[in-house]
Amino acid sequence: QVQLVESGGGLVQAGGSLRLSCAASGRTFRNYAMGWFRQAPGKEREFVAAINWSGITRHYADSVKGRFTISRDNGKNTVYLQMNSLKPEDTAVYYCAADTSGKRGVVLARNEYDYWGQGTQVTVSS
């Protein structure tokens, strides 16, 4: 069983920055592909960013490319999402997810992740 706990959400003005963290339990975190998703009210959960087990390979949704950066620290069992130049349309609940199957690459599909955090609210005011 893997537990994921997100933190770092909050209220920020447009143009501001936030850094989300996701702490994972388990001794084999270094083997997990990790991702961030978000869900705005009335919308489906959408992909934001993904990182492979080593941190070398990363992938971003077009809507956040150049503004968000995903990273991980396998020594701390933590994945991060640095969000810069935030826009009101970034407002959503942000979720981290883990794929524990041992894939070597990034995982983009929501249904391939087998563990999810509880989410953290990000609100960007205009």
PDB file of C-alpha atoms in Angstrom:
ATOM      1  CA  GLN A   1       0.000   0.000   0.000  1.00  0.00           C
ATOM      2  CA  VAL A   2       1.292   3.442  -0.943  1.00  0.00           C
ATOM      3  CA  GLN A   3       0.130   6.666   0.661  1.00  0.00           C
ATOM      4  CA  LEU A   4       0.561  10.001  -1.092  1.00  0.00           C
ATOM      5  CA  VAL A   5       0.152  13.296   0.757  1.00  0.00           C
ATOM      6  CA  GLU A   6       0.125  16.578  -1.155  1.00  0.00           C
ATOM      7  CA  SER A   7       0.890  19.975   0.353  1.00  0.00           C
ATOM      8  CA  GLY A   8       1.703  23.502  -0.754  1.00  0.00           C
ATOM      9  CA  GLY A   9      -1.558  24.610  -2.291  1.00  0.00           C
ATOM     10  CA  GLY A  10      -3.146  27.962  -1.528  1.00  0.00           C
ATOM     11  CA  LEU A  11      -4.390  31.269  -2.854  1.00  0.00           C
ATOM     12  CA  VAL A  12      -2.085  33.303  -5.093  1.00  0.00           C
ATOM     13  CA  GLN A  13      -2.471  36.248  -7.455  1.00  0.00           C
ATOM     14  CA  ALA A  14      -2.086  35.833 -11.192  1.00  0.00           C
ATOM     15  CA  GLY A  15       1.577  35.869 -12.134  1.00  0.00           C
ATOM     16  CA  GLY A  16       2.609  34.392  -8.811  1.00  0.00           C
ATOM     17  CA  SER A  17       4.215  31.075  -7.931  1.00  0.00           C
ATOM     18  CA  LEU A  18       3.544  28.041  -5.771  1.00  0.00           C
ATOM     19  CA  ARG A  19       5.425  24.812  -5.152  1.00  0.00           C
ATOM     20  CA  LEU A  20       3.443  21.670  -4.509  1.00  0.00           C
ATOM     21  CA  SER A  21       4.967  18.695  -2.740  1.00  0.00           C
ATOM     22  CA  CYS A  22       3.832  15.080  -2.645  1.00  0.00           C
ATOM     23  CA  ALA A  23       5.326  12.826   0.013  1.00  0.00           C
ATOM     24  CA  ALA A  24       5.062   9.103  -0.597  1.00  0.00           C
ATOM     25  CA  SER A  25       5.273   6.171   1.765  1.00  0.00           C
ATOM     26  CA  GLY A  26       7.049   2.980   0.829  1.00  0.00           C
ATOM     27  CA  ARG A  27      10.639   1.880   0.441  1.00  0.00           C
ATOM     28  CA  THR A  28      10.523   1.547  -3.342  1.00  0.00           C
ATOM     29  CA  PHE A  29       9.557   5.105  -4.275  1.00  0.00           C
ATOM     30  CA  ARG A  30      12.561   5.261  -6.580  1.00  0.00           C
ATOM     31  CA  ASN A  31      10.852   2.684  -8.809  1.00  0.00           C
ATOM     32  CA  TYR A  32       7.602   4.638  -9.216  1.00  0.00           C
ATOM     33  CA  ALA A  33       6.635   6.764 -12.168  1.00  0.00           C
ATOM     34  CA  MET A  34       4.929   9.859 -10.766  1.00  0.00           C
ATOM     35  CA  GLY A  35       2.492  12.385 -12.128  1.00  0.00           C
ATOM     36  CA  TRP A  36       0.469  15.463 -11.327  1.00  0.00           C
ATOM     37  CA  PHE A  37      -3.129  15.933 -12.434  1.00  0.00           C
ATOM     38  CA  ARG A  38      -5.688  18.636 -11.734  1.00  0.00           C
ATOM     39  CA  GLN A  39      -9.445  18.931 -11.649  1.00  0.00           C
ATOM     40  CA  ALA A  40     -11.371  22.180 -11.918  1.00  0.00           C
ATOM     41  CA  PRO A  41     -15.044  22.412 -10.863  1.00  0.00           C
ATOM     42  CA  GLY A  42     -17.307  20.788 -13.415  1.00  0.00           C
ATOM     43  CA  LYS A  43     -14.404  19.437 -15.454  1.00  0.00           C
ATOM     44  CA  GLU A  44     -12.679  16.092 -15.787  1.00  0.00           C
ATOM     45  CA  ARG A  45      -9.368  15.403 -14.111  1.00  0.00           C
ATOM     46  CA  GLU A  46      -6.608  16.311 -16.558  1.00  0.00           C
ATOM     47  CA  PHE A  47      -2.942  15.523 -16.935  1.00  0.00           C
ATOM     48  CA  VAL A  48      -0.459  18.217 -15.897  1.00  0.00           C
ATOM     49  CA  ALA A  49       3.017  16.691 -15.712  1.00  0.00           C
ATOM     50  CA  ALA A  50       4.825  13.373 -15.352  1.00  0.00           C
ATOM     51  CA  ILE A  51       8.306  12.223 -14.395  1.00  0.00           C
ATOM     52  CA  ASN A  52       9.966   8.852 -14.727  1.00  0.00           C
ATOM     53  CA  TRP A  53      11.628   6.876 -11.929  1.00  0.00           C
ATOM     54  CA  SER A  54      15.027   8.519 -12.331  1.00  0.00           C
ATOM     55  CA  GLY A  55      13.832  12.056 -12.935  1.00  0.00           C
ATOM     56  CA  ILE A  56      15.576  12.236 -16.293  1.00  0.00           C
ATOM     57  CA  THR A  57      12.442  12.063 -18.435  1.00  0.00           C
ATOM     58  CA  ARG A  58       9.624  14.577 -17.942  1.00  0.00           C
ATOM     59  CA  HIS A  59       6.501  15.447 -19.882  1.00  0.00           C
ATOM     60  CA  TYR A  60       4.084  18.367 -19.606  1.00  0.00           C
ATOM     61  CA  ALA A  61       0.652  19.306 -20.811  1.00  0.00           C
ATOM     62  CA  ASP A  62       0.812  22.041 -23.435  1.00  0.00           C
ATOM     63  CA  SER A  63      -1.139  24.369 -21.166  1.00  0.00           C
ATOM     64  CA  VAL A  64       1.631  24.403 -18.525  1.00  0.00           C
ATOM     65  CA  LYS A  65       4.769  23.893 -20.611  1.00  0.00           C
ATOM     66  CA  GLY A  66       7.364  26.556 -19.870  1.00  0.00           C
ATOM     67  CA  ARG A  67       5.614  27.593 -16.633  1.00  0.00           C
ATOM     68  CA  PHE A  68       5.550  24.410 -14.504  1.00  0.00           C
ATOM     69  CA  THR A  69       8.432  22.117 -13.574  1.00  0.00           C
ATOM     70  CA  ILE A  70       8.116  18.627 -12.145  1.00  0.00           C
ATOM     71  CA  SER A  71      10.992  17.165 -10.146  1.00  0.00           C
ATOM     72  CA  ARG A  72      11.642  14.444  -7.604  1.00  0.00           C
ATOM     73  CA  ASP A  73      13.954  13.642  -4.720  1.00  0.00           C
ATOM     74  CA  ASN A  74      14.157   9.862  -4.334  1.00  0.00           C
ATOM     75  CA  GLY A  75      16.086  10.235  -1.098  1.00  0.00           C
ATOM     76  CA  LYS A  76      13.116  12.075   0.420  1.00  0.00           C
ATOM     77  CA  ASN A  77      10.372  10.043  -1.300  1.00  0.00           C
ATOM     78  CA  THR A  78       8.951  13.301  -2.625  1.00  0.00           C
ATOM     79  CA  VAL A  79       7.846  14.690  -5.972  1.00  0.00           C
ATOM     80  CA  TYR A  80       7.417  18.416  -6.569  1.00  0.00           C
ATOM     81  CA  LEU A  81       5.538  20.688  -8.932  1.00  0.00           C
ATOM     82  CA  GLN A  82       6.963  24.192  -9.220  1.00  0.00           C
ATOM     83  CA  MET A  83       4.300  26.453 -10.721  1.00  0.00           C
ATOM     84  CA  ASN A  84       5.301  29.881 -12.028  1.00  0.00           C
ATOM     85  CA  SER A  85       3.413  32.574 -13.919  1.00  0.00           C
ATOM     86  CA  LEU A  86       0.157  31.215 -12.597  1.00  0.00           C
ATOM     87  CA  LYS A  87      -3.081  32.073 -14.386  1.00  0.00           C
ATOM     88  CA  PRO A  88      -6.683  32.031 -13.159  1.00  0.00           C
ATOM     89  CA  GLU A  89      -7.310  29.030 -15.410  1.00  0.00           C
ATOM     90  CA  ASP A  90      -4.790  27.059 -13.338  1.00  0.00           C
ATOM     91  CA  THR A  91      -7.284  27.095 -10.472  1.00  0.00           C
ATOM     92  CA  ALA A  92      -8.073  23.481  -9.561  1.00  0.00           C
ATOM     93  CA  VAL A  93      -7.521  20.716  -7.062  1.00  0.00           C
ATOM     94  CA  TYR A  94      -4.112  19.235  -7.801  1.00  0.00           C
ATOM     95  CA  TYR A  95      -3.473  15.533  -7.294  1.00  0.00           C
ATOM     96  CA  CYS A  96      -0.279  13.540  -7.358  1.00  0.00           C
ATOM     97  CA  ALA A  97      -0.332   9.959  -8.537  1.00  0.00           C
ATOM     98  CA  ALA A  98       1.990   6.965  -8.514  1.00  0.00           C
ATOM     99  CA  ASP A  99       2.399   4.135 -11.002  1.00  0.00           C
ATOM    100  CA  THR A 100       4.040   1.338  -9.020  1.00  0.00           C
ATOM    101  CA  SER A 101       4.238  -1.191 -11.850  1.00  0.00           C
ATOM    102  CA  GLY A 102       7.893  -0.468 -12.540  1.00  0.00           C
ATOM    103  CA  LYS A 103       7.580   1.295 -15.876  1.00  0.00           C
ATOM    104  CA  ARG A 104      10.853   2.949 -16.907  1.00  0.00           C
ATOM    105  CA  GLY A 105       9.303   5.822 -18.836  1.00  0.00           C
ATOM    106  CA  VAL A 106       6.791   8.549 -18.026  1.00  0.00           C
ATOM    107  CA  VAL A 107       3.150   7.649 -17.578  1.00  0.00           C
ATOM    108  CA  LEU A 108       0.607   9.956 -19.158  1.00  0.00           C
ATOM    109  CA  ALA A 109      -2.710   8.114 -18.910  1.00  0.00           C
ATOM    110  CA  ARG A 110      -4.781   8.685 -15.803  1.00  0.00           C
ATOM    111  CA  ASN A 111      -5.973   5.064 -15.674  1.00  0.00           C
ATOM    112  CA  GLU A 112      -2.420   3.716 -15.496  1.00  0.00           C
ATOM    113  CA  TYR A 113      -1.810   5.229 -12.088  1.00  0.00           C
ATOM    114  CA  ASP A 114      -2.723   2.979  -9.192  1.00  0.00           C
ATOM    115  CA  TYR A 115      -2.342   5.331  -6.207  1.00  0.00           C
ATOM    116  CA  TRP A 116      -3.612   8.878  -5.714  1.00  0.00           C
ATOM    117  CA  GLY A 117      -3.263  11.562  -3.106  1.00  0.00           C
ATOM    118  CA  GLN A 118      -6.172  13.413  -1.544  1.00  0.00           C
ATOM    119  CA  GLY A 119      -5.491  16.597  -3.502  1.00  0.00           C
ATOM    120  CA  THR A 120      -4.544  20.162  -2.638  1.00  0.00           C
ATOM    121  CA  GLN A 121      -6.470  23.260  -3.711  1.00  0.00           C
ATOM    122  CA  VAL A 122      -4.766  25.890  -5.849  1.00  0.00           C
ATOM    123  CA  THR A 123      -6.668  29.127  -6.423  1.00  0.00           C
ATOM    124  CA  VAL A 124      -5.327  31.871  -8.674  1.00  0.00           C
ATOM    125  CA  SER A 125      -7.031  35.230  -8.450  1.00  0.00           C
ATOM    126  CA  SER A 126      -7.090  37.712 -11.331  1.00  0.00           C
TER     127      SER A 126
END
